[in-house]
mmCIF file of C-alpha atoms in Angstrom:
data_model
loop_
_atom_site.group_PDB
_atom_site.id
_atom_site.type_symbol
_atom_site.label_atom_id
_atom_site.label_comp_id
_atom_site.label_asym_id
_atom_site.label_seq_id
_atom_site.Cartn_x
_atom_site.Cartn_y
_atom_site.Cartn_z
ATOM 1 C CA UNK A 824 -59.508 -5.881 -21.357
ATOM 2 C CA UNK A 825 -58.283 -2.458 -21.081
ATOM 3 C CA UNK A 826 -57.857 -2.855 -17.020
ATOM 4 C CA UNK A 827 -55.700 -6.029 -18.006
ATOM 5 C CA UNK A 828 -53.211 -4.142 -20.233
ATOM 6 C CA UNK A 829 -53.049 -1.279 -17.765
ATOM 7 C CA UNK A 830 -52.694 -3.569 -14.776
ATOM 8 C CA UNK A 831 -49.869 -5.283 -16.864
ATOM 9 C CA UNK A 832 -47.905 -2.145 -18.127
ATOM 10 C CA UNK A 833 -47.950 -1.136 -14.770
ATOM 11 C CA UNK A 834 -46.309 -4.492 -13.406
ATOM 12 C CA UNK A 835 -43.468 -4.308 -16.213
ATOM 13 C CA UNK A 836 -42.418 -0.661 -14.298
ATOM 14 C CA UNK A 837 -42.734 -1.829 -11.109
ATOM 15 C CA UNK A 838 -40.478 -5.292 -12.102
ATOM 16 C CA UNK A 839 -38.089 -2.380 -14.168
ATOM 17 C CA UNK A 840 -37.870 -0.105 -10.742
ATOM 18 C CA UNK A 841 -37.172 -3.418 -8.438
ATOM 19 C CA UNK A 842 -34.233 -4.813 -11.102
ATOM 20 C CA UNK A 843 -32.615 -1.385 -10.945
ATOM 21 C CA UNK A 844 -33.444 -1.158 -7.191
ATOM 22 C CA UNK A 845 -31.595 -4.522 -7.095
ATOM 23 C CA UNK A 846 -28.270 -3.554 -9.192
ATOM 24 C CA UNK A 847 -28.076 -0.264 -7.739
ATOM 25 C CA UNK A 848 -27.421 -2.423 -4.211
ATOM 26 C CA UNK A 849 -23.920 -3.682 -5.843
ATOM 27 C CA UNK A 850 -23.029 0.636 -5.720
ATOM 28 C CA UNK A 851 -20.809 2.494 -2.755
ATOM 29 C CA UNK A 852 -23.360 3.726 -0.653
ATOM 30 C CA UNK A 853 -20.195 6.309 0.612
ATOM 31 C CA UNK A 854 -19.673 5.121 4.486
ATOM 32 C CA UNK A 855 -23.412 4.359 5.121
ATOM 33 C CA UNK A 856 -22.767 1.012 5.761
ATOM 34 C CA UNK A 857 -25.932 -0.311 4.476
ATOM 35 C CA UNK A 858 -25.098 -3.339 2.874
ATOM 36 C CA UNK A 859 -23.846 -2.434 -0.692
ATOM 37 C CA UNK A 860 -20.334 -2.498 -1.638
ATOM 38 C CA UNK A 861 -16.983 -0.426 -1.095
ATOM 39 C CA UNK A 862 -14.453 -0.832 -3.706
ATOM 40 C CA UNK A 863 -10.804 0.017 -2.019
ATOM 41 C CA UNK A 864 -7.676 0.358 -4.502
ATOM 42 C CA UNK A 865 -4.346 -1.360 -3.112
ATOM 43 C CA UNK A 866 -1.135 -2.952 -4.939
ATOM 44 C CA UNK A 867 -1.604 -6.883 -5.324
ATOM 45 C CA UNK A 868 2.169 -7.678 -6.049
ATOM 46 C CA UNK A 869 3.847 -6.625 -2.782
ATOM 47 C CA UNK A 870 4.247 -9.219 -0.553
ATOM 48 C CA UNK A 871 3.445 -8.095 3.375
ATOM 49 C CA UNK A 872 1.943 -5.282 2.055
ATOM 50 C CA UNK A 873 -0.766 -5.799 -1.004
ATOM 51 C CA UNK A 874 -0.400 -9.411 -2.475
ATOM 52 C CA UNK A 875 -3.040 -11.307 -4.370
ATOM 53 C CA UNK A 876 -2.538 -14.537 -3.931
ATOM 54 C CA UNK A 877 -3.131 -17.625 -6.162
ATOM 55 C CA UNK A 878 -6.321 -18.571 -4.413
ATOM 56 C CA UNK A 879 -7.456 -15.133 -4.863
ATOM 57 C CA UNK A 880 -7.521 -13.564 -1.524
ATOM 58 C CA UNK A 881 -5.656 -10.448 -0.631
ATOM 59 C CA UNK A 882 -2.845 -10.299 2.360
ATOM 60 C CA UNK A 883 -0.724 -7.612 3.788
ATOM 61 C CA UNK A 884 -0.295 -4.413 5.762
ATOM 62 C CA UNK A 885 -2.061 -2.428 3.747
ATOM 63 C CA UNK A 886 -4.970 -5.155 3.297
ATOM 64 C CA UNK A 887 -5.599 -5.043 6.911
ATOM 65 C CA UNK A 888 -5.657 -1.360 7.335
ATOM 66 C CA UNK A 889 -7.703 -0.902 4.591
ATOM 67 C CA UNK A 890 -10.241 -4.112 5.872
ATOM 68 C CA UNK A 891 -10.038 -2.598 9.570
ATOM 69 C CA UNK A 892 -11.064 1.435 7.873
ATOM 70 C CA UNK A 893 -13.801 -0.282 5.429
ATOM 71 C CA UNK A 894 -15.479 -1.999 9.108
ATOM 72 C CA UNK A 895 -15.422 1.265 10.947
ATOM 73 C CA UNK A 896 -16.963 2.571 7.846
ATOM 74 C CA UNK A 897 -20.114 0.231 8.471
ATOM 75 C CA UNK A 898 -18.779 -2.634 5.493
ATOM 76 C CA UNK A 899 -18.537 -6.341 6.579
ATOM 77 C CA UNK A 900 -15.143 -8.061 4.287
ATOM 78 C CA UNK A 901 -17.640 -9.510 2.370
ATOM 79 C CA UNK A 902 -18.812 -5.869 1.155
ATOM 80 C CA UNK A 903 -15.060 -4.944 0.200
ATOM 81 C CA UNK A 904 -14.007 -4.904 -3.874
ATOM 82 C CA UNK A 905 -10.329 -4.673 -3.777
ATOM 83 C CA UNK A 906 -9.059 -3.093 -6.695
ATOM 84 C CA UNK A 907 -5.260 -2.866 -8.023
ATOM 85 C CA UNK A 908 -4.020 0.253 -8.263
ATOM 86 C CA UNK A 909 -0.415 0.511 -9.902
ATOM 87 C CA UNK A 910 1.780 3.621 -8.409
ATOM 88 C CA UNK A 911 0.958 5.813 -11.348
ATOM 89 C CA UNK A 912 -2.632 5.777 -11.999
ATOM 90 C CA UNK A 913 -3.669 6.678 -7.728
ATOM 91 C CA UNK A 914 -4.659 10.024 -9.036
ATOM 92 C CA UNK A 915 -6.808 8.994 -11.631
ATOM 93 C CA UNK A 916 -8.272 6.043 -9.555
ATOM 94 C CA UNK A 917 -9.582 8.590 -6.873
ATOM 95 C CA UNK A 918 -10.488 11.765 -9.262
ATOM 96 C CA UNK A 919 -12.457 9.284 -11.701
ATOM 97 C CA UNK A 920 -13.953 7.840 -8.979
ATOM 98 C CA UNK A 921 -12.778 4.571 -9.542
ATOM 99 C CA UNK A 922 -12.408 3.818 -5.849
ATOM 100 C CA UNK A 923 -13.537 5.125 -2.352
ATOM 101 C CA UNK A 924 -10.188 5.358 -1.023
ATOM 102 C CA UNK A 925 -6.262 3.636 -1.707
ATOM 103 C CA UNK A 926 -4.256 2.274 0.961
ATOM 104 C CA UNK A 927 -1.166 1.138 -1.215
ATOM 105 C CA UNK A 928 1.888 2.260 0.396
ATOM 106 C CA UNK A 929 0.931 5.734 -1.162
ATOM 107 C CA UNK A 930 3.482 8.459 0.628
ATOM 108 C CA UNK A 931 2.099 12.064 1.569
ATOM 109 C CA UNK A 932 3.798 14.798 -0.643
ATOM 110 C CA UNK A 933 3.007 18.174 -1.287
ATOM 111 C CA UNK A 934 2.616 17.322 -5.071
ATOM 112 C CA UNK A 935 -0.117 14.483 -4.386
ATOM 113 C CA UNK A 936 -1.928 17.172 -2.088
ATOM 114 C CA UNK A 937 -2.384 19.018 -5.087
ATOM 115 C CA UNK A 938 -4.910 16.288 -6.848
ATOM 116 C CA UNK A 939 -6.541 14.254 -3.749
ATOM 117 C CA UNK A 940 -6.612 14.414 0.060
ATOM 118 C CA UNK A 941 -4.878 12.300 2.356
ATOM 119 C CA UNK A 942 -6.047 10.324 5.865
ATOM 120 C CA UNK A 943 -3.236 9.608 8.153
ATOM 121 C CA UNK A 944 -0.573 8.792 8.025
ATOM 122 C CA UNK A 945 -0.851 5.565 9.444
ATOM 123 C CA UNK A 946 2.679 4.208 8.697
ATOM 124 C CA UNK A 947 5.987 6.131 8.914
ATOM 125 C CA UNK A 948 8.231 4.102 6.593
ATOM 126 C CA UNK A 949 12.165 5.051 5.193
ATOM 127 C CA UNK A 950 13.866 4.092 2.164
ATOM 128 C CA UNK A 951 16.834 1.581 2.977
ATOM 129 C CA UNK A 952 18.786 -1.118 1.853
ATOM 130 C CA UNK A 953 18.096 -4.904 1.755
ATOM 131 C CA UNK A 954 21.304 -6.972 1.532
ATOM 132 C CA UNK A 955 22.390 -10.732 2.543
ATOM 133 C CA UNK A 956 22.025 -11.778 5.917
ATOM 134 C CA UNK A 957 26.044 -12.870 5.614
ATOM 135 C CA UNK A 958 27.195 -9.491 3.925
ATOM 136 C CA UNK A 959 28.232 -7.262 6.696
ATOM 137 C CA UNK A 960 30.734 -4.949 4.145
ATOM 138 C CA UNK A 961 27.634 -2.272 4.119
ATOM 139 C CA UNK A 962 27.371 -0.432 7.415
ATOM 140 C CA UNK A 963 26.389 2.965 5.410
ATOM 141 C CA UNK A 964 25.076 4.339 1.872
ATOM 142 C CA UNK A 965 28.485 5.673 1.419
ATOM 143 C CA UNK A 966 29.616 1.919 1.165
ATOM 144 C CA UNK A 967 27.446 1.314 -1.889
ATOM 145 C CA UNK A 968 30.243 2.759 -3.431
ATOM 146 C CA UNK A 969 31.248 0.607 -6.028
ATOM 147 C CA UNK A 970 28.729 -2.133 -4.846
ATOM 148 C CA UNK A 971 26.230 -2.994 -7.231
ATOM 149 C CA UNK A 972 22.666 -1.689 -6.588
ATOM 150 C CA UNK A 973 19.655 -3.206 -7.440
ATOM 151 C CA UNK A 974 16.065 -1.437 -7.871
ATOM 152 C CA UNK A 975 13.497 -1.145 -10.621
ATOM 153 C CA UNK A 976 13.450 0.843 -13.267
ATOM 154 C CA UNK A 977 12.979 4.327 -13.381
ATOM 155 C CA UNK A 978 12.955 3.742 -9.102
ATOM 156 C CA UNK A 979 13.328 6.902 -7.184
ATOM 157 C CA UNK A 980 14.805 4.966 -4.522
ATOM 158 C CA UNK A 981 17.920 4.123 -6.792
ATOM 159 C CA UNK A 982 18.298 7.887 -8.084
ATOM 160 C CA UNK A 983 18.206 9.039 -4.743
ATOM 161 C CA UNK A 984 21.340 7.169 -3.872
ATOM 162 C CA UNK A 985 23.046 7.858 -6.923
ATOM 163 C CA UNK A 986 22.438 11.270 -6.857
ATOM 164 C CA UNK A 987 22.593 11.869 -2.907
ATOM 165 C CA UNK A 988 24.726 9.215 -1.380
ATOM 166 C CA UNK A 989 26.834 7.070 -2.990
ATOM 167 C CA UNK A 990 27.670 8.459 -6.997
ATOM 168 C CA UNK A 991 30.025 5.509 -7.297
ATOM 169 C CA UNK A 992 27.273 2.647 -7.017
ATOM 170 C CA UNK A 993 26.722 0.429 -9.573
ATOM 171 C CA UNK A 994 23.518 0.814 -10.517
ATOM 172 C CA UNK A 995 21.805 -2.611 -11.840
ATOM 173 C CA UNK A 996 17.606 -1.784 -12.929
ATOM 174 C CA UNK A 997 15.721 -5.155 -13.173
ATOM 175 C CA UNK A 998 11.923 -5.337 -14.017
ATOM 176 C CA UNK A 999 11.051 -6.078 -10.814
ATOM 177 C CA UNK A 1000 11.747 -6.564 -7.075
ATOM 178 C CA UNK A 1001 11.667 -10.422 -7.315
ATOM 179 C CA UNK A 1002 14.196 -10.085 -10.027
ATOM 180 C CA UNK A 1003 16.052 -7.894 -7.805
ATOM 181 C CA UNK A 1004 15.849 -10.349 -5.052
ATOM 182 C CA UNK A 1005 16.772 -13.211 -6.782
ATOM 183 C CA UNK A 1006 19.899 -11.356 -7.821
ATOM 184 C CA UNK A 1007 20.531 -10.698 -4.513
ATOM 185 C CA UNK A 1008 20.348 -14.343 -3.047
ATOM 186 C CA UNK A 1009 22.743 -15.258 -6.307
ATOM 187 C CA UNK A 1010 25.293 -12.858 -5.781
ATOM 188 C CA UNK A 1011 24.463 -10.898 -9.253
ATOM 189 C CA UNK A 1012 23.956 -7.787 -7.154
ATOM 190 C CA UNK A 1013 24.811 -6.491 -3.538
ATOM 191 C CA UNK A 1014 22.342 -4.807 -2.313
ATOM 192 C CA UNK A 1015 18.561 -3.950 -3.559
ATOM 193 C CA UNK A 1016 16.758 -0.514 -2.290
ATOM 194 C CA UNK A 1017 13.099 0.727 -1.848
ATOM 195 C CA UNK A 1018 11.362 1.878 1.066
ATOM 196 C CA UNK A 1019 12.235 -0.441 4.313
ATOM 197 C CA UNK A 1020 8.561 -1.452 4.342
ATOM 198 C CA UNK A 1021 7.960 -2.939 1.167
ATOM 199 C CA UNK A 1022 11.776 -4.849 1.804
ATOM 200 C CA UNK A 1023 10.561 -6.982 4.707
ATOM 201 C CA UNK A 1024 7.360 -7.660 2.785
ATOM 202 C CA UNK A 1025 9.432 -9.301 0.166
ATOM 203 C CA UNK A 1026 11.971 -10.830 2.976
ATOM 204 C CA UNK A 1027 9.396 -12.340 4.807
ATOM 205 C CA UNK A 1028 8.168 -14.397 2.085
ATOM 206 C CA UNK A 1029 8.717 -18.189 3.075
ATOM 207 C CA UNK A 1030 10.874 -18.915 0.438
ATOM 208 C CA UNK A 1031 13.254 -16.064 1.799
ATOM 209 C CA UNK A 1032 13.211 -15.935 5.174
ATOM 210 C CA UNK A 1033 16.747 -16.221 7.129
ATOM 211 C CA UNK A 1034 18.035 -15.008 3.970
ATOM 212 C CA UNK A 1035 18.584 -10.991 3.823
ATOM 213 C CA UNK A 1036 18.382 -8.298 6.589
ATOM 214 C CA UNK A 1037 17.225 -4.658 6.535
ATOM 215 C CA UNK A 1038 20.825 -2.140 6.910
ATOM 216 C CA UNK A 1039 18.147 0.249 9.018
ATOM 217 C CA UNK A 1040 19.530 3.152 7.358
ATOM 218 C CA UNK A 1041 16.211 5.322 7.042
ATOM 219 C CA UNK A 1042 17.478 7.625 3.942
ATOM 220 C CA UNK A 1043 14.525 9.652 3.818
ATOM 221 C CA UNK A 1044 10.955 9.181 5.461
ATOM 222 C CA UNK A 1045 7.822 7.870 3.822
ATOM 223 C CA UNK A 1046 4.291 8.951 5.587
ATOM 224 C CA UNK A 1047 1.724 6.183 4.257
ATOM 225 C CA UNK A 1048 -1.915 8.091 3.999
ATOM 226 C CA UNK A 1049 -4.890 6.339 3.041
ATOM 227 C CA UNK A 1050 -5.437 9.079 -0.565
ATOM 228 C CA UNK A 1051 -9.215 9.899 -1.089
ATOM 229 C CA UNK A 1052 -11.400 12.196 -3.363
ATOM 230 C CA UNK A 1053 -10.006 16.222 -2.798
ATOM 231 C CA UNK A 1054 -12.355 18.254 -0.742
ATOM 232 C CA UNK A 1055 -13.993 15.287 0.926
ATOM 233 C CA UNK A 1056 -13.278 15.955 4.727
ATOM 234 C CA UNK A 1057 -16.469 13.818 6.163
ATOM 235 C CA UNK A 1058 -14.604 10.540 4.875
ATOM 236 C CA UNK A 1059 -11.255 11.730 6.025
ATOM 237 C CA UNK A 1060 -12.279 12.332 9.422
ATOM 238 C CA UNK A 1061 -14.153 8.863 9.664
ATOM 239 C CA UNK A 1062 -11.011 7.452 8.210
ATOM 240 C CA UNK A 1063 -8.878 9.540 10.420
ATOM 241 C CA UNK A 1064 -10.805 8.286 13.291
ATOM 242 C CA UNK A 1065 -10.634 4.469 12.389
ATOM 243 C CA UNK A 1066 -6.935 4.757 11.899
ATOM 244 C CA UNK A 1067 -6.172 6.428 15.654
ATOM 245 C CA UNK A 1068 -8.920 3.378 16.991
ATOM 246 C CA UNK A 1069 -6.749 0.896 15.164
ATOM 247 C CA UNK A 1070 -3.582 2.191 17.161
ATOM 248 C CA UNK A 1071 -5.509 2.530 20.406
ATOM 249 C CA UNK A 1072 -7.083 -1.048 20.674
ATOM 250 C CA UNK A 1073 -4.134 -2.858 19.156
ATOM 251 C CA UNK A 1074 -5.004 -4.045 15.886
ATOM 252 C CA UNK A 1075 -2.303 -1.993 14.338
ATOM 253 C CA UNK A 1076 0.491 -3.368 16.351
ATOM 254 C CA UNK A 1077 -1.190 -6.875 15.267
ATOM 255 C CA UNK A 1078 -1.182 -6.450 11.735
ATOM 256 C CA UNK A 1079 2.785 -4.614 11.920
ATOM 257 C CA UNK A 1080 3.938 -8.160 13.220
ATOM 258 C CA UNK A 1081 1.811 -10.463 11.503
ATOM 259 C CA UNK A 1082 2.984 -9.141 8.014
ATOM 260 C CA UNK A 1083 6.539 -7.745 8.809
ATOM 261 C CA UNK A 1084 7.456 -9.887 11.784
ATOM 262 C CA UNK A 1085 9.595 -13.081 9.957
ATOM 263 C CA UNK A 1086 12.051 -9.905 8.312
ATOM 264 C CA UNK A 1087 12.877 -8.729 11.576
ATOM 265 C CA UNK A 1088 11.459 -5.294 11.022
ATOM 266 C CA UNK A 1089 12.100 -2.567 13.000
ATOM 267 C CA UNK A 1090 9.158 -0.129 12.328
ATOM 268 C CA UNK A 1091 8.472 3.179 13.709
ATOM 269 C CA UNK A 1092 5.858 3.414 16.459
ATOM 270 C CA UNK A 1093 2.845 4.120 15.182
ATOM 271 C CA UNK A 1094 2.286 8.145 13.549
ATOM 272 C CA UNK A 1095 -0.010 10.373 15.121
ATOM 273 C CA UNK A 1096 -2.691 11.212 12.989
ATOM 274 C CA UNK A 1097 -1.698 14.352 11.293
ATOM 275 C CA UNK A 1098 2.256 14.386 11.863
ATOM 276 C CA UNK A 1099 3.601 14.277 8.137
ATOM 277 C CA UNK A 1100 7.337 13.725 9.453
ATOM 278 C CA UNK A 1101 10.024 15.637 6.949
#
């Protein structure tokens, strides 16, 4: 009787050890590539970039980078937990530990090198100017001038103009870039401006295509990195090294015209790991 409550005590710990043995699989196993899961933060509302669509998959730029680092990394796309990470809480995400790494059109700056470490860059993108495929009245930022300028609020994009190019532009802050857009297709405002990347994102959208052009007027460069956990240079030099095999065997070229293509966007050749262009 005694053997029996023995032999049963010790088959309760042994089914305790294999449950935990069994949730612990869902973890980051940190590049192993062993089977458990990676969770990758990225933004879910920028088209050609990071969207989540309605059937809940995830498209753009950024998605495929991230998918084609997470592979080299030893994780199938079944093993991937996308995560949305808004512009202001990166920091956090990667300090807390909330994700392995974010790929969400997240631009190198001595500021962010403070908090976290960057891989890359594996996209050199520039602010410009999005306007109607008609409108040819904008052939520089001085011409914004008394044009009314769309961005979101509290935009960097939009103060750099106004403070650096064109003081006379009518500034018009909507919620959103598809609020912006739609202003722009009905004439409520002239031009709308973020970085050049995210604009042929939204341009290539179905609904909009034919619609606006890109003014290519690269106001300032934008190095994408791939932001991970400070101090962690054995993930940034596997990242690092999926990145430059992404270039090499085409994939990166691939995913540039799959994503950008229908906006007629003309993107810098790909960065050399490293170069943080000024």
């Amino acid at each position: 009787m005694q053997l029996r409550k023995v032999t049963a005590a010790s088959a309760a710990v042994l089914a305790l050890a294999i449950t935990a043995t069994a949730c612990g699989s869902d973890k980051e196993d940190g590049g192993s590539g062993d089977g458990k899961k990676i969770t990758i933060g990225i933004k879910i509302d920028q088209p050609g970039l990071g969207l989540k669509t309605p059937d809940g998959k995830y498209t753009g730029f950024d998605v495929d980078v991230a998918t084609y680092v997470a592979k080299e990394l030893g994780y199938d796309a079944k093993d991937i937990v996308f995560k949305e990470t808004k512009s202001a809480d990166r920091e956090t995400a990667i300090e807390r530990g909330d994700v392995k790494f974010i790929a969400a059109t997240y631009s190198i700056n001595d500021e962010r090198l403070q908090k976290v470490d960057f891989a890359g860059p594996y996209l050199l993108a520039h602010q410009d100017i999005l306007v109607r495929a008609d409108d040819n009245s904008i052939k520089s930022p001085a011409d914004l001038n008394k044009k009314k300028l769309c961005s979101v609020t509290g935009s960097t994009s939009a103060k750099n103009v106004k403070e650096k190019l064109a003081p006379k532009a009518d500034l018009q802050e909507f919620g959103g870039y598809s609020e912006c857009l739609t202003g722009l297709e009905n004439k409520v405002v002239d031009a709308l401006t973020t970085d050049d990347s995210i604009l042929a994102g939204f341009a290539s959208q179905q609904n909009f295509q034919g619609k606006f052009k890109l003014a290519g007027f690269k106001m300032t460069n934008e190095n994408y990195g791939i932001g991970l956990k400070k101090g962690d240079a054995d993930l940034k030099k596997k990242i690092d090294a999926a990145l430059t095999k992404m270039v090499s065997d085409g994939s990166w070229e691939k995913a540039v015209k799959d994503n950008f293509g229908p906006a007629n966007y003309k993107n810098e050749p790909a960065p050399k790991i490293g170069n943080i262009v000024k």
